[in-house]
Amino acid sequence: MTRIAYVNGDFVPLEGAKISVLDRGFLFADGVYEVTAVIDGKLVDNEAHLARLERSLGEIEMDHPVSMEDLTALQLELARRNNLTEGGIYLQITRGAAERDFAYPKDVKPSLVMFTQERNLVHDPRAETGVDVITTPDLRWKRRDIKSVAMLAQAMAKQEAAKVGAAEAIMVEDGLVTEGSSSTAWIVKNGKLITRNLSNSVLPGVTRLSVLALCREQNLEVEERTYTVEEMYEADEAFITAATTLVMPVVKVDERILSNGAPGPIGSRLRSLYINMARATATG
Ligand code: PLP
């Protein structure tokens, strides 16, 4: 089946989806994006994704090409046209095509592009075994709270992980864990969960937000604070969260085996609670 993409008002076959070479997303990475998980053909945590999108757009003084309500309808229509029951919707807004110049152009309409990706989320076999991660220096810019399409540092980090067969690269700055290249990083020590506090140094993860709410419901103690790589090595368990992995247990960090090499109880419990919550609250 041909995949259908959405480009500036039109649903088109993915091979025919086109954007100008002068688009500032292409020339300057002048754009922001979101990935929303789809389960049972419905959008998971999408209100929070669109709220973060709105914030990212505001931080770079970019207009919305369509209202947030219309955007939800377009996402659902794209999922429907692609018969997508499980996976993700990638959505990107760039400042649009203009003569190449650094400062923002005036009166240019932003570009909106979306496509779908099928992915096993609920029955991801990696959740049964847990995943290995490596640590790597965080090479990114200083506004990581903006979900920018400038992702070369994350691609380099993920490539380091891929070279040694690890699923994720945990980025480290000044001895402190920032986050995964495409995920939020969590550790558990003595029954307490620890994840980095929000600031310009990390992306405010949407899955992180929902997992924090689940922790409150379950009376699990959480500390939102910086933590060191050594704390991660010494953790009882660890996991990562993202729209593309949900809650994914980590069983090895560099050469250190965690929780005897099997998914830890807290991460596994939060994964199943998150999936139940996602199914119960998804939009569509
Ligand atoms: N941190 C970074 C750097 C990411 O790229 C992502 C997702 O792409 C996340 C965290 C997790 O965010 P979310 O849970 O909203 O998918």
GROMACS .gro file of C-alpha atoms and ligand atoms in nm:
model
  300
    1MET     CA    1   0.000   0.000   0.000
    2THR     CA    2   0.129   0.349  -0.082
    3ARG     CA    3   0.185   0.560   0.225
    4ILE     CA    4   0.005   0.890   0.225
    5ALA     CA    5   0.172   1.204   0.354
    6TYR     CA    6   0.022   1.544   0.426
    7VAL     CA    7   0.194   1.850   0.278
    8ASN     CA    8   0.055   2.200   0.315
    9GLY     CA    9  -0.314   2.123   0.271
   10ASP     CA   10  -0.292   1.811   0.054
   11PHE     CA   11  -0.287   1.437   0.120
   12VAL     CA   12  -0.040   1.296  -0.134
   13PRO     CA   13   0.148   0.968  -0.196
   14LEU     CA   14   0.470   0.982   0.010
   15GLU     CA   15   0.692   0.945  -0.301
   16GLY     CA   16   0.529   1.252  -0.452
   17ALA     CA   17   0.539   1.463  -0.133
   18LYS     CA   18   0.757   1.767  -0.204
   19ILE     CA   19   0.888   2.075  -0.028
   20SER     CA   20   1.094   2.365  -0.167
   21VAL     CA   21   1.476   2.356  -0.143
   22LEU     CA   22   1.441   2.712  -0.010
   23ASP     CA   23   1.231   2.592   0.283
   24ARG     CA   24   1.406   2.717   0.595
   25GLY     CA   25   1.358   2.378   0.759
   26PHE     CA   26   1.592   2.238   0.495
   27LEU     CA   27   1.840   2.530   0.494
   28PHE     CA   28   1.853   2.630   0.864
   29ALA     CA   29   1.671   2.352   1.054
   30ASP     CA   30   1.431   2.640   1.123
   31GLY     CA   31   1.140   2.432   1.242
   32VAL     CA   32   0.990   2.220   1.515
   33TYR     CA   33   0.824   1.880   1.527
   34GLU     CA   34   0.623   1.631   1.728
   35VAL     CA   35   0.576   1.255   1.721
   36THR     CA   36   0.246   1.125   1.856
   37ALA     CA   37   0.206   0.756   1.932
   38VAL     CA   38  -0.093   0.581   1.772
   39ILE     CA   39  -0.248   0.282   1.948
   40ASP     CA   40  -0.573   0.118   1.826
   41GLY     CA   41  -0.581   0.388   1.554
   42LYS     CA   42  -0.607   0.661   1.822
   43LEU     CA   43  -0.375   0.944   1.924
   44VAL     CA   44  -0.195   0.896   2.256
   45ASP     CA   45  -0.127   1.199   2.478
   46ASN     CA   46  -0.192   1.418   2.176
   47GLU     CA   47  -0.320   1.721   2.365
   48ALA     CA   48   0.011   1.740   2.549
   49HIS     CA   49   0.204   1.698   2.222
   50LEU     CA   50   0.010   1.984   2.063
   51ALA     CA   51   0.057   2.199   2.374
   52ARG     CA   52   0.434   2.141   2.351
   53LEU     CA   53   0.420   2.215   1.977
   54GLU     CA   54   0.247   2.544   2.050
   55ARG     CA   55   0.513   2.631   2.306
   56SER     CA   56   0.799   2.538   2.067
   57LEU     CA   57   0.642   2.757   1.796
   58GLY     CA   58   0.606   3.047   2.042
   59GLU     CA   59   0.972   3.021   2.149
   60ILE     CA   60   1.087   3.067   1.788
   61GLU     CA   61   0.818   3.325   1.698
   62MET     CA   62   0.661   3.107   1.433
   63ASP     CA   63   0.293   3.113   1.333
   64HIS     CA   64   0.064   2.811   1.329
   65PRO     CA   65  -0.026   2.711   0.976
   66VAL     CA   66  -0.353   2.556   1.110
   67SER     CA   67  -0.537   2.569   1.441
   68MET     CA   68  -0.464   2.302   1.700
   69GLU     CA   69  -0.821   2.162   1.659
   70ASP     CA   70  -0.777   2.133   1.283
   71LEU     CA   71  -0.438   1.972   1.338
   72THR     CA   72  -0.594   1.691   1.544
   73ALA     CA   73  -0.851   1.629   1.270
   74LEU     CA   74  -0.570   1.617   1.009
   75GLN     CA   75  -0.365   1.374   1.221
   76LEU     CA   76  -0.666   1.142   1.256
   77GLU     CA   77  -0.745   1.166   0.885
   78LEU     CA   78  -0.383   1.080   0.800
   79ALA     CA   79  -0.393   0.777   1.032
   80ARG     CA   80  -0.720   0.668   0.869
   81ARG     CA   81  -0.588   0.709   0.513
   82ASN     CA   82  -0.283   0.498   0.605
   83ASN     CA   83  -0.484   0.233   0.793
   84LEU     CA   84  -0.249   0.301   1.082
   85THR     CA   85  -0.350   0.110   1.393
   86GLU     CA   86  -0.019   0.120   1.579
   87GLY     CA   87   0.287   0.340   1.533
   88GLY     CA   88   0.336   0.712   1.516
   89ILE     CA   89   0.249   1.032   1.336
   90TYR     CA   90   0.543   1.259   1.261
   91LEU     CA   91   0.443   1.624   1.226
   92GLN     CA   92   0.681   1.903   1.132
   93ILE     CA   93   0.630   2.276   1.098
   94THR     CA   94   0.903   2.482   0.934
   95ARG     CA   95   0.915   2.855   0.869
   96GLY     CA   96   0.852   2.806   0.498
   97ALA     CA   97   1.032   2.893   0.174
   98ALA     CA   98   1.206   3.230   0.144
   99GLU     CA   99   1.521   3.374  -0.011
  100ARG     CA  100   1.815   3.245   0.195
  101ASP     CA  101   1.889   3.494   0.471
  102PHE     CA  102   1.943   3.431   0.841
  103ALA     CA  103   1.684   3.657   1.006
  104TYR     CA  104   1.322   3.543   0.995
  105PRO     CA  105   1.148   3.646   0.670
  106LYS     CA  106   0.822   3.844   0.690
  107ASP     CA  107   0.489   3.724   0.553
  108VAL     CA  108   0.600   3.370   0.480
  109LYS     CA  109   0.353   3.091   0.541
  110PRO     CA  110   0.496   2.808   0.751
  111SER     CA  111   0.507   2.459   0.598
  112LEU     CA  112   0.325   2.171   0.764
  113VAL     CA  113   0.430   1.818   0.676
  114MET     CA  114   0.307   1.494   0.831
  115PHE     CA  115   0.362   1.125   0.766
  116THR     CA  116   0.296   0.799   0.950
  117GLN     CA  117   0.523   0.516   1.061
  118GLU     CA  118   0.401   0.170   1.162
  119ARG     CA  119   0.567   0.045   1.479
  120ASN     CA  120   0.504  -0.224   1.741
  121LEU     CA  121   0.443  -0.023   2.055
  122VAL     CA  122   0.236  -0.238   2.286
  123HIS     CA  123   0.395  -0.571   2.187
  124ASP     CA  124   0.745  -0.438   2.133
  125PRO     CA  125   0.960  -0.750   2.194
  126ARG     CA  126   1.233  -0.530   2.347
  127ALA     CA  127   1.008  -0.464   2.645
  128GLU     CA  128   1.032  -0.836   2.739
  129THR     CA  129   1.412  -0.837   2.751
  130GLY     CA  130   1.492  -0.473   2.825
  131VAL     CA  131   1.740  -0.274   2.617
  132ASP     CA  132   2.109  -0.185   2.641
  133VAL     CA  133   2.217   0.180   2.636
  134ILE     CA  134   2.549   0.358   2.617
  135THR     CA  135   2.650   0.696   2.755
  136THR     CA  136   2.791   0.964   2.529
  137PRO     CA  137   2.872   1.338   2.559
  138ASP     CA  138   2.576   1.570   2.502
  139LEU     CA  139   2.684   1.779   2.201
  140ARG     CA  140   2.360   1.978   2.162
  141TRP     CA  141   2.275   2.349   2.174
  142LYS     CA  142   2.145   2.534   2.480
  143ARG     CA  143   1.767   2.537   2.404
  144ARG     CA  144   1.688   2.168   2.423
  145ASP     CA  145   1.345   2.252   2.565
  146ILE     CA  146   1.244   2.349   2.209
  147LYS     CA  147   1.161   2.043   2.001
  148SER     CA  148   1.376   2.162   1.713
  149VAL     CA  149   1.429   1.963   1.393
  150ALA     CA  150   1.806   2.029   1.429
  151MET     CA  151   1.893   1.674   1.532
  152LEU     CA  152   2.246   1.607   1.409
  153ALA     CA  153   2.389   1.573   1.762
  154GLN     CA  154   2.116   1.320   1.847
  155ALA     CA  155   2.176   1.132   1.519
  156MET     CA  156   2.549   1.116   1.602
  157ALA     CA  157   2.472   0.990   1.953
  158LYS     CA  158   2.227   0.726   1.826
  159GLN     CA  159   2.482   0.615   1.568
  160GLU     CA  160   2.737   0.557   1.846
  161ALA     CA  161   2.479   0.338   2.016
  162ALA     CA  162   2.389   0.155   1.695
  163LYS     CA  163   2.758   0.071   1.633
  164VAL     CA  164   2.768  -0.139   1.951
  165GLY     CA  165   2.414  -0.278   1.919
  166ALA     CA  166   2.267  -0.054   2.191
  167ALA     CA  167   1.913   0.082   2.158
  168GLU     CA  168   1.975   0.428   2.296
  169ALA     CA  169   2.251   0.677   2.376
  170ILE     CA  170   2.217   0.848   2.712
  171MET     CA  171   2.365   1.195   2.680
  172VAL     CA  172   2.589   1.331   2.954
  173GLU     CA  173   2.702   1.684   3.034
  174ASP     CA  174   2.939   1.775   3.319
  175GLY     CA  175   2.905   1.421   3.455
  176LEU     CA  176   2.524   1.456   3.472
  177VAL     CA  177   2.272   1.264   3.263
  178THR     CA  178   2.065   1.499   3.049
  179GLU     CA  179   1.840   1.256   2.856
  180GLY     CA  180   1.839   0.991   2.585
  181SER     CA  181   1.901   1.096   2.224
  182SER     CA  182   1.527   1.050   2.165
  183SER     CA  183   1.393   0.971   2.512
  184THR     CA  184   1.373   1.077   2.875
  185ALA     CA  185   1.602   0.878   3.108
  186TRP     CA  186   1.490   0.749   3.450
  187ILE     CA  187   1.658   0.554   3.727
  188VAL     CA  188   1.518   0.380   4.034
  189LYS     CA  189   1.708   0.357   4.364
  190ASN     CA  190   1.566   0.208   4.684
  191GLY     CA  191   1.212   0.228   4.545
  192LYS     CA  192   1.247   0.597   4.455
  193LEU     CA  193   1.227   0.719   4.093
  194ILE     CA  194   1.468   0.984   3.971
  195THR     CA  195   1.446   1.180   3.647
  196ARG     CA  196   1.605   1.508   3.550
  197ASN     CA  197   1.419   1.828   3.640
  198LEU     CA  198   1.288   2.041   3.350
  199SER     CA  199   1.502   2.333   3.229
  200ASN     CA  200   1.650   2.453   2.899
  201SER     CA  201   1.884   2.151   2.920
  202VAL     CA  202   1.621   1.887   2.836
  203LEU     CA  203   1.308   1.836   2.631
  204PRO     CA  204   0.993   1.832   2.846
  205GLY     CA  205   0.891   1.477   2.751
  206VAL     CA  206   0.520   1.418   2.706
  207THR     CA  207   0.552   1.053   2.811
  208ARG     CA  208   0.753   1.175   3.111
  209LEU     CA  209   0.458   1.395   3.211
  210SER     CA  210   0.210   1.106   3.193
  211VAL     CA  211   0.445   0.873   3.381
  212LEU     CA  212   0.484   1.135   3.655
  213ALA     CA  213   0.103   1.147   3.687
  214LEU     CA  214   0.092   0.766   3.710
  215CYS     CA  215   0.361   0.772   3.980
  216ARG     CA  216   0.150   1.017   4.181
  217GLU     CA  217  -0.155   0.792   4.142
  218GLN     CA  218   0.049   0.492   4.257
  219ASN     CA  219   0.209   0.680   4.547
  220LEU     CA  220   0.553   0.618   4.403
  221GLU     CA  221   0.812   0.864   4.528
  222VAL     CA  222   0.978   1.068   4.252
  223GLU     CA  223   1.270   1.309   4.265
  224GLU     CA  224   1.300   1.548   3.971
  225ARG     CA  225   1.666   1.641   3.987
  226THR     CA  226   1.999   1.606   3.812
  227TYR     CA  227   2.182   1.277   3.864
  228THR     CA  228   2.526   1.149   3.772
  229VAL     CA  229   2.633   0.871   3.539
  230GLU     CA  230   2.763   0.688   3.849
  231GLU     CA  231   2.412   0.700   3.999
  232MET     CA  232   2.281   0.544   3.679
  233TYR     CA  233   2.547   0.270   3.698
  234GLU     CA  234   2.453   0.203   4.061
  235ALA     CA  235   2.074   0.218   4.005
  236ASP     CA  236   1.848  -0.073   4.099
  237GLU     CA  237   1.678  -0.029   3.764
  238ALA     CA  238   1.648   0.219   3.479
  239PHE     CA  239   1.410   0.288   3.194
  240ILE     CA  240   1.354   0.537   2.914
  241THR     CA  241   1.028   0.699   2.803
  242ALA     CA  242   0.922   0.837   2.465
  243ALA     CA  243   0.626   0.832   2.226
  244THR     CA  244   0.826   0.585   2.011
  245THR     CA  245   0.907   0.340   2.293
  246LEU     CA  246   0.645   0.418   2.565
  247VAL     CA  247   0.815   0.299   2.887
  248MET     CA  248   1.115   0.081   2.797
  249PRO     CA  249   1.321  -0.101   3.062
  250VAL     CA  250   1.701  -0.061   3.043
  251VAL     CA  251   1.911  -0.359   3.152
  252LYS     CA  252   2.265  -0.247   3.066
  253VAL     CA  253   2.436   0.094   3.078
  254ASP     CA  254   2.778   0.084   2.913
  255GLU     CA  255   2.937  -0.222   3.078
  256ARG     CA  256   2.713  -0.222   3.389
  257ILE     CA  257   2.432  -0.476   3.408
  258LEU     CA  258   2.126  -0.346   3.595
  259SER     CA  259   1.862  -0.546   3.784
  260ASN     CA  260   2.038  -0.877   3.707
  261GLY     CA  261   1.993  -0.813   3.335
  262ALA     CA  262   1.612  -0.836   3.337
  263PRO     CA  263   1.349  -0.558   3.321
  264GLY     CA  264   1.300  -0.415   3.670
  265PRO     CA  265   0.963  -0.439   3.850
  266ILE     CA  266   0.891  -0.066   3.868
  267GLY     CA  267   0.969   0.006   3.502
  268SER     CA  268   0.765  -0.297   3.393
  269ARG     CA  269   0.470  -0.194   3.610
  270LEU     CA  270   0.480   0.164   3.481
  271ARG     CA  271   0.492   0.031   3.125
  272SER     CA  272   0.171  -0.166   3.168
  273LEU     CA  273   0.001   0.119   3.358
  274TYR     CA  274   0.103   0.361   3.084
  275ILE     CA  275  -0.038   0.135   2.810
  276ASN     CA  276  -0.368   0.100   2.999
  277MET     CA  277  -0.387   0.477   3.048
  278ALA     CA  278  -0.299   0.540   2.681
  279ARG     CA  279  -0.574   0.304   2.562
  280ALA     CA  280  -0.829   0.458   2.797
  281THR     CA  281  -0.757   0.822   2.710
  282ALA     CA  282  -0.645   0.821   2.343
  283THR     CA  283  -0.816   1.062   2.100
  284GLY     CA  284  -1.003   0.933   1.798
  285PLP     N1  285   1.409   1.377   2.488
  285PLP     C1  286   1.443   1.391   2.360
  285PLP     C2  287   1.573   1.456   2.324
  285PLP     C3  288   1.358   1.343   2.257
  285PLP     O1  289   1.391   1.359   2.129
  285PLP     C4  290   1.236   1.280   2.293
  285PLP     C5  291   1.145   1.230   2.192
  285PLP     O2  292   1.168   1.238   2.075
  285PLP     C6  293   1.207   1.266   2.429
  285PLP     C7  294   1.294   1.316   2.524
  285PLP     C8  295   1.079   1.200   2.474
  285PLP     O3  296   0.971   1.285   2.451
  285PLP     P1  297   0.823   1.230   2.435
  285PLP     O4  298   0.795   1.150   2.557
  285PLP     O5  299   0.743   1.354   2.427
  285PLP     O6  300   0.820   1.147   2.310
   0.00000   0.00000   0.00000
